[in-house]
C-alpha positions as a printed NumPy array, in Angstrom:
array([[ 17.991, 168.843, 184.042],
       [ 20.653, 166.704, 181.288],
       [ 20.395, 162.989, 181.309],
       [ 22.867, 161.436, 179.291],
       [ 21.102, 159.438, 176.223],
       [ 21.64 , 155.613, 177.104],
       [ 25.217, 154.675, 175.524],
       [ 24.764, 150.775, 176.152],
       [ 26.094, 148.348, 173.945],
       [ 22.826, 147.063, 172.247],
       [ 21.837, 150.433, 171.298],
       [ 22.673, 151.737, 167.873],
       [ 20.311, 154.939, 168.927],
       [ 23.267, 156.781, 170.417],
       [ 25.884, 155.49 , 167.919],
       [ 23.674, 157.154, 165.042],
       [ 22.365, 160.259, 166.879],
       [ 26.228, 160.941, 167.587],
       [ 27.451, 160.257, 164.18 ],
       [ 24.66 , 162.652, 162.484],
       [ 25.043, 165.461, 165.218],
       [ 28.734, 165.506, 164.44 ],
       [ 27.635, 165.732, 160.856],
       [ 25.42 , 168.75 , 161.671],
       [ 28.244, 170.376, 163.566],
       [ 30.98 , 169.783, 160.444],
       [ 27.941, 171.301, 158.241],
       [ 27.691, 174.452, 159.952],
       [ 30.888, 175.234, 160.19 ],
       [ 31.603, 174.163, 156.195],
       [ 28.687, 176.818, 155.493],
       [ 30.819, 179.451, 158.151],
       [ 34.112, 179.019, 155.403],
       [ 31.951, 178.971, 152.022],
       [ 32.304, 182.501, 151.231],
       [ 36.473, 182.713, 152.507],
       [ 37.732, 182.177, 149.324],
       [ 34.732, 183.961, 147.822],
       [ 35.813, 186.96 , 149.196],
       [ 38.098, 188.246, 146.076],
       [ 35.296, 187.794, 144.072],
       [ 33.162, 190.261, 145.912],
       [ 35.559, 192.713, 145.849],
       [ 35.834, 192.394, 142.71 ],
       [ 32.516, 192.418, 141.159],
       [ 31.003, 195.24 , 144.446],
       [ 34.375, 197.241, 145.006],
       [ 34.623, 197.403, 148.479],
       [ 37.838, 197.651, 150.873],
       [ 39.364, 195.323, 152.83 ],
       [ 38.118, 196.658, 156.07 ],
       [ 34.812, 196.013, 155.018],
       [ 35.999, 192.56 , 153.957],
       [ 36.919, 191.731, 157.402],
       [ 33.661, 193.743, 158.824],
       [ 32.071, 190.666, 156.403],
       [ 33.71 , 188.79 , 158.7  ],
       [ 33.568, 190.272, 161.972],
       [ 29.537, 190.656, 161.762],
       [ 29.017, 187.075, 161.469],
       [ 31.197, 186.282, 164.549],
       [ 29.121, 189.75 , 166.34 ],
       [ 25.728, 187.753, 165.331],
       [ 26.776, 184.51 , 166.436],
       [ 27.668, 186.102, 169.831],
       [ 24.393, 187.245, 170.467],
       [ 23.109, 184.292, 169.966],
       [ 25.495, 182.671, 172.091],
       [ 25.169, 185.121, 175.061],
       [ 21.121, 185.099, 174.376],
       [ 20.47 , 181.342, 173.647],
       [ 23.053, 179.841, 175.331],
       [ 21.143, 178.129, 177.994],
       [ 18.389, 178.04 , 176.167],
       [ 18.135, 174.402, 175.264],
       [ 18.737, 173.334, 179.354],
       [ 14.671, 174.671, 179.555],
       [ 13.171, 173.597, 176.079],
       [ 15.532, 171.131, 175.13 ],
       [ 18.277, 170.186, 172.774],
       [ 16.386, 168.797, 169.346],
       [ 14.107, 172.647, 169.208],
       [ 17.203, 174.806, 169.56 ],
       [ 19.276, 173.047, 166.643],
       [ 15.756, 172.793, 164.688],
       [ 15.628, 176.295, 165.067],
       [ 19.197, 177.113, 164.474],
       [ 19.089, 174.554, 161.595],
       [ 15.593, 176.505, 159.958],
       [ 17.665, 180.088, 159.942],
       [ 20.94 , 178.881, 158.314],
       [ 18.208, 177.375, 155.599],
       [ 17.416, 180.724, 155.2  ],
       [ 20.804, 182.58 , 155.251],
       [ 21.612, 179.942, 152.451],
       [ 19.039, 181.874, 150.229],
       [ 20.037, 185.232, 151.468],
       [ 23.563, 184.04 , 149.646],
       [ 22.211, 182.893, 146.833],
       [ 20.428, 185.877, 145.701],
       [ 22.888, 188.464, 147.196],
       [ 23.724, 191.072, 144.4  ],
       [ 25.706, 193.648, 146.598],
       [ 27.811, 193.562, 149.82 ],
       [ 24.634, 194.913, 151.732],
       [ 22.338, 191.608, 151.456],
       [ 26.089, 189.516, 151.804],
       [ 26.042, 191.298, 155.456],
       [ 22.714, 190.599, 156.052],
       [ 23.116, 186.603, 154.747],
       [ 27.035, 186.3  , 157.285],
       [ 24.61 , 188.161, 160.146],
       [ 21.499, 185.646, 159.408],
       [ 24.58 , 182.894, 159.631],
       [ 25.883, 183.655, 162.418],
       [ 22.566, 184.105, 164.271],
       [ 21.629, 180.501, 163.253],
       [ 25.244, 178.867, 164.173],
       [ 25.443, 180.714, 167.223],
       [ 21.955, 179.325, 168.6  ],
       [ 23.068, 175.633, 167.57 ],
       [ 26.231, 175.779, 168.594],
       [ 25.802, 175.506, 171.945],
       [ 23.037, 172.867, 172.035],
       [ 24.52 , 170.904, 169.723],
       [ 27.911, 170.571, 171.824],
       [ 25.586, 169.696, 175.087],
       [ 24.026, 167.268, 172.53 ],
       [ 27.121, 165.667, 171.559],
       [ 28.681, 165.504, 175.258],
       [ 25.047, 164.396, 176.251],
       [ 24.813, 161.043, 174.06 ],
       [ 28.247, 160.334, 174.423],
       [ 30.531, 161.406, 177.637],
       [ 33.507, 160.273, 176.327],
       [ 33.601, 160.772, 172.588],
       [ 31.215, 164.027, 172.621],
       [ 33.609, 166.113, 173.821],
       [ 36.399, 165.012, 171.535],
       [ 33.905, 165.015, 168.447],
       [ 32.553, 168.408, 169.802],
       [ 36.335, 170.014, 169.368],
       [ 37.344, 168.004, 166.023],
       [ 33.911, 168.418, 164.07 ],
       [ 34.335, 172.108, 163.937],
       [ 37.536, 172.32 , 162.555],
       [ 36.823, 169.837, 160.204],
       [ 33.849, 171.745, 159.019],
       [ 35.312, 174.919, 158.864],
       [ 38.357, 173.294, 156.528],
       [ 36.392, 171.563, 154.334],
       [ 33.928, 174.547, 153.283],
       [ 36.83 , 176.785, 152.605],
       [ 38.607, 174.107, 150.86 ],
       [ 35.683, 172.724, 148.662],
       [ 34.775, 176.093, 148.074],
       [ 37.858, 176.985, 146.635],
       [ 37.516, 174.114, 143.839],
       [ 34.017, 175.506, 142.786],
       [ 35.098, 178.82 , 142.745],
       [ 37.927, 177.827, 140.157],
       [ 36.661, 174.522, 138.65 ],
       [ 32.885, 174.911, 138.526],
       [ 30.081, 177.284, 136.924],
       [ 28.381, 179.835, 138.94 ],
       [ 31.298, 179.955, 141.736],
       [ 29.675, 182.973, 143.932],
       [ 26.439, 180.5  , 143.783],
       [ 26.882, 176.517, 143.781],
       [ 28.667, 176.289, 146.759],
       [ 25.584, 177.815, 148.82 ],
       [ 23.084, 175.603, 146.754],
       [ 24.857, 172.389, 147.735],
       [ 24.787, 173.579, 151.599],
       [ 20.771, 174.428, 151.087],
       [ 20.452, 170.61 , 150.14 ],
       [ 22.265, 169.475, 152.916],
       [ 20.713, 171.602, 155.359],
       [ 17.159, 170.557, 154.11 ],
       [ 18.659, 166.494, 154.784],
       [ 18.949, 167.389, 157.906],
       [ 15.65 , 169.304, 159.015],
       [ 14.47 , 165.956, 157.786],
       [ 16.993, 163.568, 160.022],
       [ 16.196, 166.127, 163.032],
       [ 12.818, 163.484, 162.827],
       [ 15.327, 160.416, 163.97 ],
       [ 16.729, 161.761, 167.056],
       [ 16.505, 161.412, 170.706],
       [ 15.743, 164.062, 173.252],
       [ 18.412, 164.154, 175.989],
       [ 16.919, 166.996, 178.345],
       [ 13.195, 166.866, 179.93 ],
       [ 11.469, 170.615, 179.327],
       [ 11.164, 172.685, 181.94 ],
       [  9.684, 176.311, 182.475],
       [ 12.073, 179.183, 182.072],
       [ 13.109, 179.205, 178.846],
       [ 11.89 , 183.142, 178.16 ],
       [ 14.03 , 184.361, 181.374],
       [ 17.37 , 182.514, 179.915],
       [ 17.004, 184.104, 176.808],
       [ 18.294, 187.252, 179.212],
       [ 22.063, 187.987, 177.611],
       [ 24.202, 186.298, 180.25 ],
       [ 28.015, 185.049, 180.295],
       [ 28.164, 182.973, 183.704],
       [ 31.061, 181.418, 184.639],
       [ 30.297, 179.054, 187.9  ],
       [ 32.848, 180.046, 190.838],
       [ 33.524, 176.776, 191.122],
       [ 34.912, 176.815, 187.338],
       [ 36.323, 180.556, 187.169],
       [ 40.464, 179.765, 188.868],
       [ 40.717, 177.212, 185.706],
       [ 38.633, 179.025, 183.327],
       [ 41.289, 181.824, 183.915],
       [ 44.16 , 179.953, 183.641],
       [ 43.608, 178.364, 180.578],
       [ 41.443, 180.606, 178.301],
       [ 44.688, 182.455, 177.047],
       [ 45.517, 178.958, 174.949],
       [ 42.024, 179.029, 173.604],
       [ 42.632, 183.065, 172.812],
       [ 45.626, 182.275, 170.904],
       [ 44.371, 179.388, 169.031],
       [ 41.515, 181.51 , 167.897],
       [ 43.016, 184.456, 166.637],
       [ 45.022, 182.575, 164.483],
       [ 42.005, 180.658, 163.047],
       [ 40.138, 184.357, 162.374],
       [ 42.87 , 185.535, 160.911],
       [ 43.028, 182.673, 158.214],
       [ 39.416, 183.02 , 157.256],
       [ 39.626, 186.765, 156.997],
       [ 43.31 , 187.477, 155.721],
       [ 44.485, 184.663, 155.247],
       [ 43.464, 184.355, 151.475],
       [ 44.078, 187.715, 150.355],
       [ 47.895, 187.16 , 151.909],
       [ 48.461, 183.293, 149.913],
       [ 47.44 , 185.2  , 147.269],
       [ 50.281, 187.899, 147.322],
       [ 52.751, 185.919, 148.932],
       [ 52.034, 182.908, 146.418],
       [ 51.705, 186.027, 143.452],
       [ 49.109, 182.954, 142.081],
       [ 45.622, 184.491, 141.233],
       [ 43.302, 181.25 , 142.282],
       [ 40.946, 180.623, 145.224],
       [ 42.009, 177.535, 145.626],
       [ 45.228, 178.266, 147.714],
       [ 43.447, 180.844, 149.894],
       [ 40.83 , 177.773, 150.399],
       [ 43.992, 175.612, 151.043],
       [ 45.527, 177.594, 153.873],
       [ 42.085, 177.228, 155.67 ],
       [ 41.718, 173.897, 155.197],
       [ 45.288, 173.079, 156.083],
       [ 44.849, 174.695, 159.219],
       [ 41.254, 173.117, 159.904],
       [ 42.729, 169.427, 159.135],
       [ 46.097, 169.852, 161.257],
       [ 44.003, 171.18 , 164.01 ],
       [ 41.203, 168.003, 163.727],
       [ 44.431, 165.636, 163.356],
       [ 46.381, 166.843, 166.952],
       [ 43.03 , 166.869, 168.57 ],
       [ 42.642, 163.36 , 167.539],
       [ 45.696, 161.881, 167.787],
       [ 46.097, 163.676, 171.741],
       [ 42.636, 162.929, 172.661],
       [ 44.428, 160.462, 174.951],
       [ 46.923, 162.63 , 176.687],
       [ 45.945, 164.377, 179.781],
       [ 45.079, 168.379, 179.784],
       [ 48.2  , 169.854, 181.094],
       [ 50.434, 168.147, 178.008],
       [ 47.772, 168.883, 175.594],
       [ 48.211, 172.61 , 176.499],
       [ 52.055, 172.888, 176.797],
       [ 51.789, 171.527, 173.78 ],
       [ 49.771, 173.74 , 171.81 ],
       [ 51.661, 177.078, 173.85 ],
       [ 54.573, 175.478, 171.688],
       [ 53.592, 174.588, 168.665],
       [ 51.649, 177.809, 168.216],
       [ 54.205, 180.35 , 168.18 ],
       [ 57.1  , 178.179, 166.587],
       [ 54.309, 177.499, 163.669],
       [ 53.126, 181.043, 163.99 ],
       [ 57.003, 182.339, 163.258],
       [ 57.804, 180.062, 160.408],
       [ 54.436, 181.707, 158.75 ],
       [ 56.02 , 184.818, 159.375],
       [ 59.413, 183.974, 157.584],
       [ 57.231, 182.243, 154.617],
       [ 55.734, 186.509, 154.613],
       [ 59.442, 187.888, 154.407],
       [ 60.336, 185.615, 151.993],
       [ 57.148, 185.68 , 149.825],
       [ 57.709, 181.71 , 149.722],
       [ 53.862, 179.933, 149.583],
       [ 55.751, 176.7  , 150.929],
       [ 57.493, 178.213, 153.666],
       [ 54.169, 179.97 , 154.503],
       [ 52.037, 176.915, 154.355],
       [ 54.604, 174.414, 156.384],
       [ 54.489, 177.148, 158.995],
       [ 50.338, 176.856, 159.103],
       [ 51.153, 173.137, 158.957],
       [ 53.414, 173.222, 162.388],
       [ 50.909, 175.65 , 163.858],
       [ 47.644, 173.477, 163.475],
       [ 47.654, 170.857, 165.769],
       [ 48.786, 173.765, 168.313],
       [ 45.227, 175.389, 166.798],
       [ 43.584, 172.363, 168.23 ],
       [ 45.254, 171.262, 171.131],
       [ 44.08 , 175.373, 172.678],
       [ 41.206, 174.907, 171.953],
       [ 40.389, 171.191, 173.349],
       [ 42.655, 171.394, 176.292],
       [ 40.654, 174.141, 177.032],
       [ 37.381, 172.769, 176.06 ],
       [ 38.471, 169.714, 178.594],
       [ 39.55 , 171.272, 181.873],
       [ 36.717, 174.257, 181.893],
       [ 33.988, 171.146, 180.774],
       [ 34.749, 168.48 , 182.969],
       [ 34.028, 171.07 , 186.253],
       [ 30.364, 172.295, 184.596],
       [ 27.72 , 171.758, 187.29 ],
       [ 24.682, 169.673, 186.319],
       [ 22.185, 171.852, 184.59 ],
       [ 25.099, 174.488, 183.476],
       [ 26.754, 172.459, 180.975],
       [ 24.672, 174.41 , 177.204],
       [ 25.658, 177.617, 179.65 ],
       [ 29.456, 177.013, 180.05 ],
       [ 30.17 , 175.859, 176.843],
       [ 28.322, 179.166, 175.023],
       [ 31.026, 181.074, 177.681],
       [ 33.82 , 179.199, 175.925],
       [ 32.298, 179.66 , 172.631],
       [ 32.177, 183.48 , 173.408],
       [ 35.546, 183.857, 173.818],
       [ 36.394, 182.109, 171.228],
       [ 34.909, 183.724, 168.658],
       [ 35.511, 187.274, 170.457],
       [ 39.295, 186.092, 169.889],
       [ 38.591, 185.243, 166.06 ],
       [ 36.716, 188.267, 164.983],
       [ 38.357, 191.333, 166.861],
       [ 41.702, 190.728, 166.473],
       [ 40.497, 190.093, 162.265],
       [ 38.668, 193.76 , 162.327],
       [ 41.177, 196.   , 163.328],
       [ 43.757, 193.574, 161.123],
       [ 41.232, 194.669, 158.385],
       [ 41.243, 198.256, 159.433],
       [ 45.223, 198.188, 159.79 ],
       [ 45.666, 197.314, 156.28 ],
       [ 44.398, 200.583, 155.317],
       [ 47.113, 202.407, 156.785],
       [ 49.973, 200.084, 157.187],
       [ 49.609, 197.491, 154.268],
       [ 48.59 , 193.494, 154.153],
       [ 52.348, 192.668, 155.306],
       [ 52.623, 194.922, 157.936],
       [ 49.772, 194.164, 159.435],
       [ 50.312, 190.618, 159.239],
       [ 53.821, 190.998, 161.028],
       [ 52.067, 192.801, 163.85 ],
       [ 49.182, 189.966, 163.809],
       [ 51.708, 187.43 , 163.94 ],
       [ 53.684, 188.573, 166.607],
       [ 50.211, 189.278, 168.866],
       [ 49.618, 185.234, 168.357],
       [ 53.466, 184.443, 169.322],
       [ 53.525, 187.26 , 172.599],
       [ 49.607, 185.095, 173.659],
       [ 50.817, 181.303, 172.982],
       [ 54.169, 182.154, 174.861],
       [ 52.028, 183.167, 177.709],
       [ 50.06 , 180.561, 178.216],
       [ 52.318, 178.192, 177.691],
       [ 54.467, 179.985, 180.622],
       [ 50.732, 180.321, 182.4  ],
       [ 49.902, 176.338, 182.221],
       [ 53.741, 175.191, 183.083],
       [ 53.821, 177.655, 186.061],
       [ 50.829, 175.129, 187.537],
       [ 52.664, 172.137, 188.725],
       [ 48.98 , 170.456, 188.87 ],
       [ 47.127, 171.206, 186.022],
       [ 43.514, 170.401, 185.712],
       [ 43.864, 166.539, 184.338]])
C-alpha cells in the first residue's frame, strides 16, 4: 500500500527527493525529443520515407505502451525506487544504441529500447512525485514532462546546427546525465512497503476503477486533443517549419517543439490554482483557436503566423492534459494510484502516436500540406468537443 513520504517542515528529505524526481522526469522526456530535429538528418544520410519517419516515431510511443499496460502497477508490489532504477538502467542503454546507430534499423531498435525504459518509469515516477508531495506532485508531474520534452528538441536543435558530431553529442550528454542519476537513485526515499504480487501485475491490464470511469469519460477527449497535437509536432512538425519557413536548419523544427513544450509548462503553472472545470474550458478553447491560426500560418507559408498559432495553442496543450490528470487522479483508490495514472498515460500516448502514423502514411499520397490541413482540422473537430463535453456538466469534477 502508498504512504505519502513525510512532507513536514523540518524535513529537507522530501523537498530534495521531489526536486531530483522532477529532474528525472524532465530528463526522460528531453531524451524522448533528442532525435526530432535529428530526423532530416537520417533521411538524409539512410534514405528512407516519411512514413517510416513517423513509424520512428510511432514505435517508441508502441514500446512505451507496453510498458505502460505491463508495468504499470508494477511499482504498487516492489516499490517505486526499483521500477525507475530499472527504467533508468534501459534508457542508459538505448543512449548507446543511438550512439552507435549506422542505419534506420538499430535507430528503431534504440526509439523501441526508449520507449520501453520511459514507459516503465513513467508511471512510478508520477506515483513518486504525487507520493512525496500531494500537492505539488501532481502539478510537477504534468509540467516536468513538457518541459522535458521542449528542451531536448530545442537543445538538440542547437547541436545539430552549432556543434560537431550533431547525430551523436546530443545522446552523449543524455548518457552522462542518466549515469548522475543511477548514482542519486542512492539518496532517495522509498514511499511504498513491498508486497508479493509483483509477477501477476506484470499481466497487460488497462483498469479503470468504476468509481473513476463517468469522469474518466468525460474528460479524456481534452487529454486526446492535447496529445495529438503534441505527436504531431515531434513527428511533422519539423519537416512542415521547414517548408513553410523554406529555412534549411534544425533549429526551427527544434523551436516549434519547444515552443509548444514551454507554453504548455507555463498555462499549467500559471492555472495550477484554478479549479478543473475552468482549466478544461479553457484548454477546449485555446486548442482549436491556436490549432486554426497554425493552419492559416500553412496557407500562407508564414513561419510567424505558424509559430504564434503553436504559441496560442500551448497552454491549451497543458491545461488537457492537467485538467485531466486532476479530476481522473484525485478519485484513484488507495493502492490504484501507479495503475490509473499508466491508464492516462495510455491514452495519451495512443493519441500522440496514431494520429502521427497514418499523418506519416498520408503524406505519401496526399502531400505534407494536405495532410496537415486534415490533421489540423481532426485537433479543432476533438477540442470543440470537449470543450462542448465539459460545459454541458454544470458540476464538473473540482
Amino acid at each position: 500500500m502508498a504512504t505519502a513520504v513525510d512532507t513536514t517542515a523540518g524535513n529537507t528529505a522530501p523537498a530534495h527527493q521531489l526536486r531530483f524526481y522532477t529532474l528525472v522526469v524532465v530528463a526522460f522526456l528531453a531524451a524522448s525529443g533528442v532525435p526530432t530535429p535529428l530526423y532530416p538528418l537520417y533521411q538524409a544520410s539512410w534514405h528512407f520515407s516519411t512514413p517510416m519517419l513517423t513509424l520512428a516515431f510511432a514505435i517508441y510511443m508502441f514500446a512505451l505502451l507496453l510498458a505502460l499496460l505491463m508495468t504499470g502497477r508494477l511499482s504498487e508490489y516492489l516499490g517505486r525506487r526499483p521500477v525507475i532504477l530499472l527504467g533508468l538502467s534501459i534508457e542508459l542503454v538505448s543512449m548507446l544504441a543511438f550512439l552507435v546507430a549506422q542505419d534506420f534499423g538499430v535507430l528503431l531498435l534504440a526509439r523501441a529500447l526508449q520507449g520501453l525504459a520511459t514507459g516503465i518509469a513513467t508511471s512510478a515516477l508520477g506515483a513518486a512525485l504525487i507520493d512525496t508531495d500531494h500537492r505539488r506532485g501532481p502539478i510537477l508531474a504534468s509540467v516536468a514532462p513538457l518541459v522535458g520534452m521542449g528542451l531536448g528538441a530545442l537543445c538538440s536543435g542547437f547541436l545539430v546546427d552549432l556543434a560537431p558530431y550533431p547525430m551523436r553529442l546530443g545522446f552523449l550528454l543524455m548518457t552522462g546525465l542518466f549515469v548522475w542519476q543511477l548514482i542519486g537513485m542512492r539518496g532517495t526515499q522509498e514511499s511504498v512497503s513491498p508486497r508479493p504480487g509483483a509477477l501477476a501485475s506484470l499481466k497487460p491490464t488497462a483498469r479503470i476503477p468504476a468509481s473513476v470511469r463517468p469522469t474518466f469519460l468525460r474528460v479524456i477527449p481534452a487529454c486526446i486533443a492535447s496529445w495529438s497535437l503534441g505527436g504531431f509536432s515531434l513527428s511533422l512538425g519539423p519537416v512542415l517549419a521547414r517548408q513553410v519557413s523554406g529555412i534549411d536548419n534544425a533549429m526551427i523544427g527544434g523551436l516549434l517543439v519547444c515552443l509548444l513544450a514551454v507554453m504548455g509548462a507555463l498555462g499549467v503553472w500559471c492555472l495550477q490554482r484554478q479549479n478543473t472545470r475552468w482549466i478544461l474550458v479553457l484548454s477546449g478553447v485555446l486548442l482549436p483557436l491556436g490549432m486554426a491560426i497554425v493552419l492559416w500560418g500553412v496557407v500562407r507559408h508564414d513561419i510567424l503566423i505558424l509559430l504564434a498559432g503553436i504559441t496560442v495553442a500551448g497552454p491549451g496543450f497543458g491545461a488537457g492534459f492537467m485538467g485531466a490528470m486532476r479530476a481522473i487522479m484525485s478519485l484513484a483508490p488507495q493502492g490504484e494510484r501507479a495503475s490509473l495514472m499508466a491508464v492516462l498515460y495510455v491514452a495519451s500516448y495512443l493519441s500522440a502516436s496514431l494520429p502521427a502514423l497514418m499523418a506519416g502514411i498520408a503524406t505519401q499520397r496526399f502531400g505534407l500540406e494536405p495532410t496537415v490541413y486534415g490533421y489540423g482540422a481532426y485537433v479543432i473537430v476533438l477540442s470543440l468537443s470537449a470543450l462542448v463535453g465539459v460545459l454541458s456538466q454544470r458540476q464538473a469534477t473540482e
